[in-house]
mmCIF file of C-alpha atoms in Angstrom:
data_model
loop_
_atom_site.group_PDB
_atom_site.id
_atom_site.type_symbol
_atom_site.label_atom_id
_atom_site.label_comp_id
_atom_site.label_asym_id
_atom_site.label_seq_id
_atom_site.Cartn_x
_atom_site.Cartn_y
_atom_site.Cartn_z
ATOM 1 C CA MET A 1 -92.598 94.237 -152.424
ATOM 2 C CA GLU A 2 -93.855 94.993 -148.936
ATOM 3 C CA ILE A 3 -95.752 92.176 -147.183
ATOM 4 C CA GLU A 4 -97.009 93.065 -143.716
ATOM 5 C CA ARG A 5 -99.700 92.499 -141.104
ATOM 6 C CA LYS A 6 -100.903 95.353 -138.895
ATOM 7 C CA PHE A 7 -102.582 95.201 -135.477
ATOM 8 C CA LEU A 8 -104.075 97.656 -133.003
ATOM 9 C CA VAL A 9 -102.346 97.445 -129.635
ATOM 10 C CA PRO A 10 -104.613 98.254 -126.671
ATOM 11 C CA CYS A 11 -101.773 98.758 -124.146
ATOM 12 C CA LEU A 12 -98.030 99.071 -124.459
ATOM 13 C CA PRO A 13 -96.211 95.847 -123.598
ATOM 14 C CA GLU A 14 -93.910 95.815 -120.600
ATOM 15 C CA GLY A 15 -90.341 96.692 -121.512
ATOM 16 C CA TYR A 16 -91.142 98.069 -124.978
ATOM 17 C CA ASP A 17 -89.053 101.179 -124.297
ATOM 18 C CA THR A 18 -85.893 99.133 -123.697
ATOM 19 C CA HIS A 19 -85.725 98.345 -127.427
ATOM 20 C CA PRO A 20 -84.145 100.478 -130.157
ATOM 21 C CA PHE A 21 -86.419 103.056 -131.794
ATOM 22 C CA HIS A 22 -86.548 105.743 -134.481
ATOM 23 C CA GLN A 23 -88.306 109.104 -134.243
ATOM 24 C CA ILE A 24 -90.476 109.476 -137.371
ATOM 25 C CA GLU A 25 -92.268 112.412 -138.957
ATOM 26 C CA GLN A 26 -94.148 111.767 -142.192
ATOM 27 C CA ALA A 27 -96.606 113.448 -144.515
ATOM 28 C CA TYR A 28 -98.458 112.550 -147.704
ATOM 29 C CA LEU A 29 -98.228 114.304 -151.050
ATOM 30 C CA CYS A 30 -100.783 111.919 -152.587
ATOM 31 C CA THR A 31 -102.797 108.904 -151.430
ATOM 32 C CA ASP A 32 -103.749 107.315 -154.784
ATOM 33 C CA PRO A 33 -101.063 106.247 -155.397
ATOM 34 C CA VAL A 34 -99.467 106.751 -151.994
ATOM 35 C CA VAL A 35 -96.540 109.174 -152.176
ATOM 36 C CA ARG A 36 -95.071 109.826 -148.739
ATOM 37 C CA ILE A 37 -92.184 111.885 -147.419
ATOM 38 C CA ARG A 38 -90.529 110.880 -144.177
ATOM 39 C CA GLN A 39 -87.902 112.022 -141.733
ATOM 40 C CA GLU A 40 -86.560 109.101 -139.711
ATOM 41 C CA ASP A 41 -84.113 110.455 -137.150
ATOM 42 C CA GLU A 42 -81.663 112.367 -139.387
ATOM 43 C CA ASP A 43 -82.501 110.523 -142.629
ATOM 44 C CA PHE A 44 -85.050 111.670 -145.222
ATOM 45 C CA CYS A 45 -86.857 109.774 -147.986
ATOM 46 C CA LEU A 46 -89.702 109.782 -150.485
ATOM 47 C CA THR A 47 -91.714 106.558 -150.817
ATOM 48 C CA TYR A 48 -94.174 105.362 -153.449
ATOM 49 C CA LYS A 49 -96.576 102.583 -152.425
ATOM 50 C CA GLY A 50 -98.834 100.701 -154.822
ATOM 51 C CA LYS A 51 -102.327 99.418 -154.134
ATOM 52 C CA GLY A 52 -102.907 96.563 -151.715
ATOM 53 C CA LEU A 53 -103.391 95.766 -148.045
ATOM 54 C CA LEU A 54 -101.411 92.613 -147.213
ATOM 55 C CA SER A 55 -98.820 93.095 -149.958
ATOM 56 C CA ARG A 56 -97.959 95.931 -152.328
ATOM 57 C CA GLU A 57 -95.161 97.472 -154.308
ATOM 58 C CA GLU A 58 -92.954 99.904 -152.426
ATOM 59 C CA TYR A 59 -90.096 102.067 -153.706
ATOM 60 C CA THR A 60 -88.048 104.386 -151.505
ATOM 61 C CA LEU A 61 -85.669 107.106 -152.648
ATOM 62 C CA PRO A 62 -83.374 109.199 -150.446
ATOM 63 C CA LEU A 63 -84.018 112.927 -149.981
ATOM 64 C CA THR A 64 -81.829 115.687 -148.637
ATOM 65 C CA ARG A 65 -82.930 117.680 -145.605
ATOM 66 C CA GLU A 66 -83.511 120.637 -147.951
ATOM 67 C CA ALA A 67 -85.692 118.612 -150.345
ATOM 68 C CA TYR A 68 -87.755 117.288 -147.425
ATOM 69 C CA ALA A 69 -88.211 120.833 -146.054
ATOM 70 C CA HIS A 70 -89.271 122.002 -149.531
ATOM 71 C CA LEU A 71 -91.856 119.214 -149.947
ATOM 72 C CA LEU A 72 -93.315 119.261 -146.419
ATOM 73 C CA PRO A 73 -95.504 122.388 -146.902
ATOM 74 C CA LYS A 74 -96.890 120.838 -150.095
ATOM 75 C CA ALA A 75 -98.256 117.814 -148.184
ATOM 76 C CA ASP A 76 -101.977 117.500 -147.513
ATOM 77 C CA GLY A 77 -103.569 116.840 -144.126
ATOM 78 C CA SER A 78 -101.814 116.272 -140.835
ATOM 79 C CA VAL A 79 -98.149 115.478 -140.357
ATOM 80 C CA LEU A 80 -97.879 112.178 -138.476
ATOM 81 C CA THR A 81 -95.296 111.802 -135.726
ATOM 82 C CA LYS A 82 -94.440 108.594 -133.913
ATOM 83 C CA LYS A 83 -91.731 106.570 -132.268
ATOM 84 C CA ARG A 84 -91.140 103.202 -133.918
ATOM 85 C CA TYR A 85 -89.709 100.565 -131.590
ATOM 86 C CA PHE A 86 -88.077 97.417 -133.001
ATOM 87 C CA ILE A 87 -88.916 94.385 -130.874
ATOM 88 C CA PRO A 88 -87.590 90.949 -131.872
ATOM 89 C CA LEU A 89 -90.416 88.443 -132.165
ATOM 90 C CA ASP A 90 -90.067 85.502 -129.777
ATOM 91 C CA ASN A 91 -89.549 82.142 -131.480
ATOM 92 C CA SER A 92 -88.411 83.713 -134.770
ATOM 93 C CA ASP A 93 -84.948 84.194 -136.199
ATOM 94 C CA HIS A 94 -86.004 86.863 -138.712
ATOM 95 C CA LEU A 95 -89.249 88.599 -137.694
ATOM 96 C CA THR A 96 -89.352 91.931 -135.884
ATOM 97 C CA ILE A 97 -92.324 93.805 -134.450
ATOM 98 C CA GLU A 98 -92.373 97.453 -135.495
ATOM 99 C CA LEU A 99 -94.305 99.071 -132.657
ATOM 100 C CA ASP A 100 -95.566 102.546 -133.613
ATOM 101 C CA VAL A 101 -96.407 104.788 -130.667
ATOM 102 C CA PHE A 102 -98.071 107.864 -132.148
ATOM 103 C CA GLU A 103 -97.559 111.369 -130.810
ATOM 104 C CA GLY A 104 -99.181 114.756 -131.361
ATOM 105 C CA ARG A 105 -102.704 114.625 -132.801
ATOM 106 C CA TYR A 106 -102.737 110.824 -132.562
ATOM 107 C CA ALA A 107 -101.206 110.442 -129.107
ATOM 108 C CA GLY A 108 -102.453 107.191 -127.603
ATOM 109 C CA LEU A 109 -102.802 105.315 -130.896
ATOM 110 C CA ILE A 110 -100.531 102.259 -130.924
ATOM 111 C CA LEU A 111 -100.053 99.995 -133.927
ATOM 112 C CA ALA A 112 -97.830 96.947 -134.413
ATOM 113 C CA GLU A 113 -96.610 95.846 -137.836
ATOM 114 C CA VAL A 114 -94.711 92.724 -138.796
ATOM 115 C CA GLU A 115 -93.108 92.401 -142.237
ATOM 116 C CA PHE A 116 -92.805 89.003 -143.915
ATOM 117 C CA THR A 117 -90.903 87.460 -146.800
ATOM 118 C CA THR A 118 -93.952 85.683 -148.281
ATOM 119 C CA GLU A 119 -97.735 86.038 -148.209
ATOM 120 C CA GLU A 120 -97.996 82.463 -146.918
ATOM 121 C CA GLU A 121 -95.828 83.350 -143.927
ATOM 122 C CA ALA A 122 -97.936 86.472 -143.296
ATOM 123 C CA LEU A 123 -101.245 84.592 -143.459
ATOM 124 C CA SER A 124 -100.055 81.853 -141.080
ATOM 125 C CA PHE A 125 -98.661 84.330 -138.519
ATOM 126 C CA GLN A 126 -99.913 83.916 -134.949
ATOM 127 C CA PRO A 127 -99.586 87.267 -133.145
ATOM 128 C CA PRO A 128 -98.443 87.645 -129.545
ATOM 129 C CA LYS A 129 -101.217 87.832 -126.939
ATOM 130 C CA TRP A 130 -100.614 91.562 -126.344
ATOM 131 C CA PHE A 131 -101.603 92.407 -129.925
ATOM 132 C CA GLY A 132 -105.175 93.589 -130.374
ATOM 133 C CA ARG A 133 -107.449 93.524 -133.406
ATOM 134 C CA ASP A 134 -105.935 92.643 -136.786
ATOM 135 C CA VAL A 135 -106.444 95.706 -139.022
ATOM 136 C CA THR A 136 -104.381 94.452 -141.968
ATOM 137 C CA PHE A 137 -107.354 94.208 -144.314
ATOM 138 C CA THR A 138 -108.929 97.558 -143.471
ATOM 139 C CA ARG A 139 -107.826 100.924 -144.806
ATOM 140 C CA GLU A 140 -108.796 102.895 -141.682
ATOM 141 C CA TYR A 141 -105.484 102.344 -139.877
ATOM 142 C CA GLN A 142 -103.177 102.828 -142.854
ATOM 143 C CA ASN A 143 -101.017 105.864 -142.200
ATOM 144 C CA SER A 144 -102.136 107.265 -145.550
ATOM 145 C CA SER A 145 -105.697 107.303 -144.162
ATOM 146 C CA LEU A 146 -104.840 108.604 -140.677
ATOM 147 C CA TRP A 147 -103.496 111.914 -141.961
ATOM 148 C CA MET A 148 -106.996 112.787 -143.274
ATOM 149 C CA VAL A 149 -108.785 112.513 -139.927
ATOM 150 C CA VAL A 150 -109.971 116.050 -139.436
ATOM 151 C CA ASP A 151 -113.468 117.366 -138.936
ATOM 152 C CA ALA A 152 -115.030 120.308 -140.787
ATOM 153 C CA GLY A 153 -113.573 122.763 -138.242
ATOM 154 C CA GLY A 154 -110.039 121.468 -138.772
ATOM 155 C CA GLY A 155 -109.928 119.444 -135.541
ATOM 156 C CA VAL A 156 -109.372 115.752 -135.100
ATOM 157 C CA ARG A 157 -112.417 113.587 -134.403
ATOM 158 C CA GLU A 158 -112.469 112.125 -130.908
ATOM 159 C CA GLY A 159 -113.423 108.597 -129.954
ATOM 160 C CA LYS A 160 -112.276 105.082 -129.249
ATOM 161 C CA GLY A 161 -111.344 102.350 -131.634
ATOM 162 C CA GLU A 162 -113.914 99.814 -132.729
ATOM 163 C CA GLU A 163 -114.763 96.678 -130.766
ATOM 164 C CA GLY A 164 -113.807 98.326 -127.482
ATOM 165 C CA VAL A 165 -110.163 98.745 -128.367
ATOM 166 C CA GLY A 166 -109.124 102.094 -126.947
ATOM 167 C CA TYR A 167 -106.278 104.281 -127.987
ATOM 168 C CA GLY A 168 -103.661 103.706 -125.312
ATOM 169 C CA CYS A 169 -105.502 101.671 -122.665
ATOM 170 C CA GLY A 170 -108.860 103.395 -122.974
ATOM 171 C CA ALA A 171 -107.801 107.016 -123.422
ATOM 172 C CA SER A 172 -110.098 108.945 -125.734
ATOM 173 C CA ARG A 173 -108.072 109.938 -128.800
ATOM 174 C CA ALA A 174 -108.357 110.680 -132.497
ATOM 175 C CA LYS A 175 -110.338 108.049 -134.388
ATOM 176 C CA PRO A 176 -109.444 107.023 -137.935
ATOM 177 C CA PRO A 177 -112.005 107.626 -140.691
ATOM 178 C CA GLU A 178 -114.894 105.231 -141.059
ATOM 179 C CA THR A 179 -114.668 103.019 -144.140
ATOM 180 C CA GLY A 180 -117.567 101.656 -146.091
#
């Protein structure tokens, strides 16, 4: 079971790049249910995610490099690339901020995720001041939604995040799909 909160980050926090990180490339074979393939540094996996926003089932299976390369062209939409930094959360002995700094088509988009052991812990979480808007309960910033952000001509829509939150300190970047 995955239990997490997700936040937009308007500007990168000072010193973020001094923390360990992984280079990630991921693509989606299906979004209902979510079936994702991912390369994380030199490791490869296939992940199934159930329905849900705050908490949902998640199963991950290892892939070989060859299996990943075989599945990648079968994926729909854009391939997402990002660096994920692991920042220990102040005043916690077990929580870590996973800071995703997107690259490529989504350069400038910054999201922070924190995974929890219980829903109660997640709901009572007080984010650091440098976190922006809580997007946990919206689908627009789920990675499985971001890959679909293309216009009719095949390009990525341009814009800024809602409520004045820009992508990377005000830079105009790809905007996730609008949700009803």
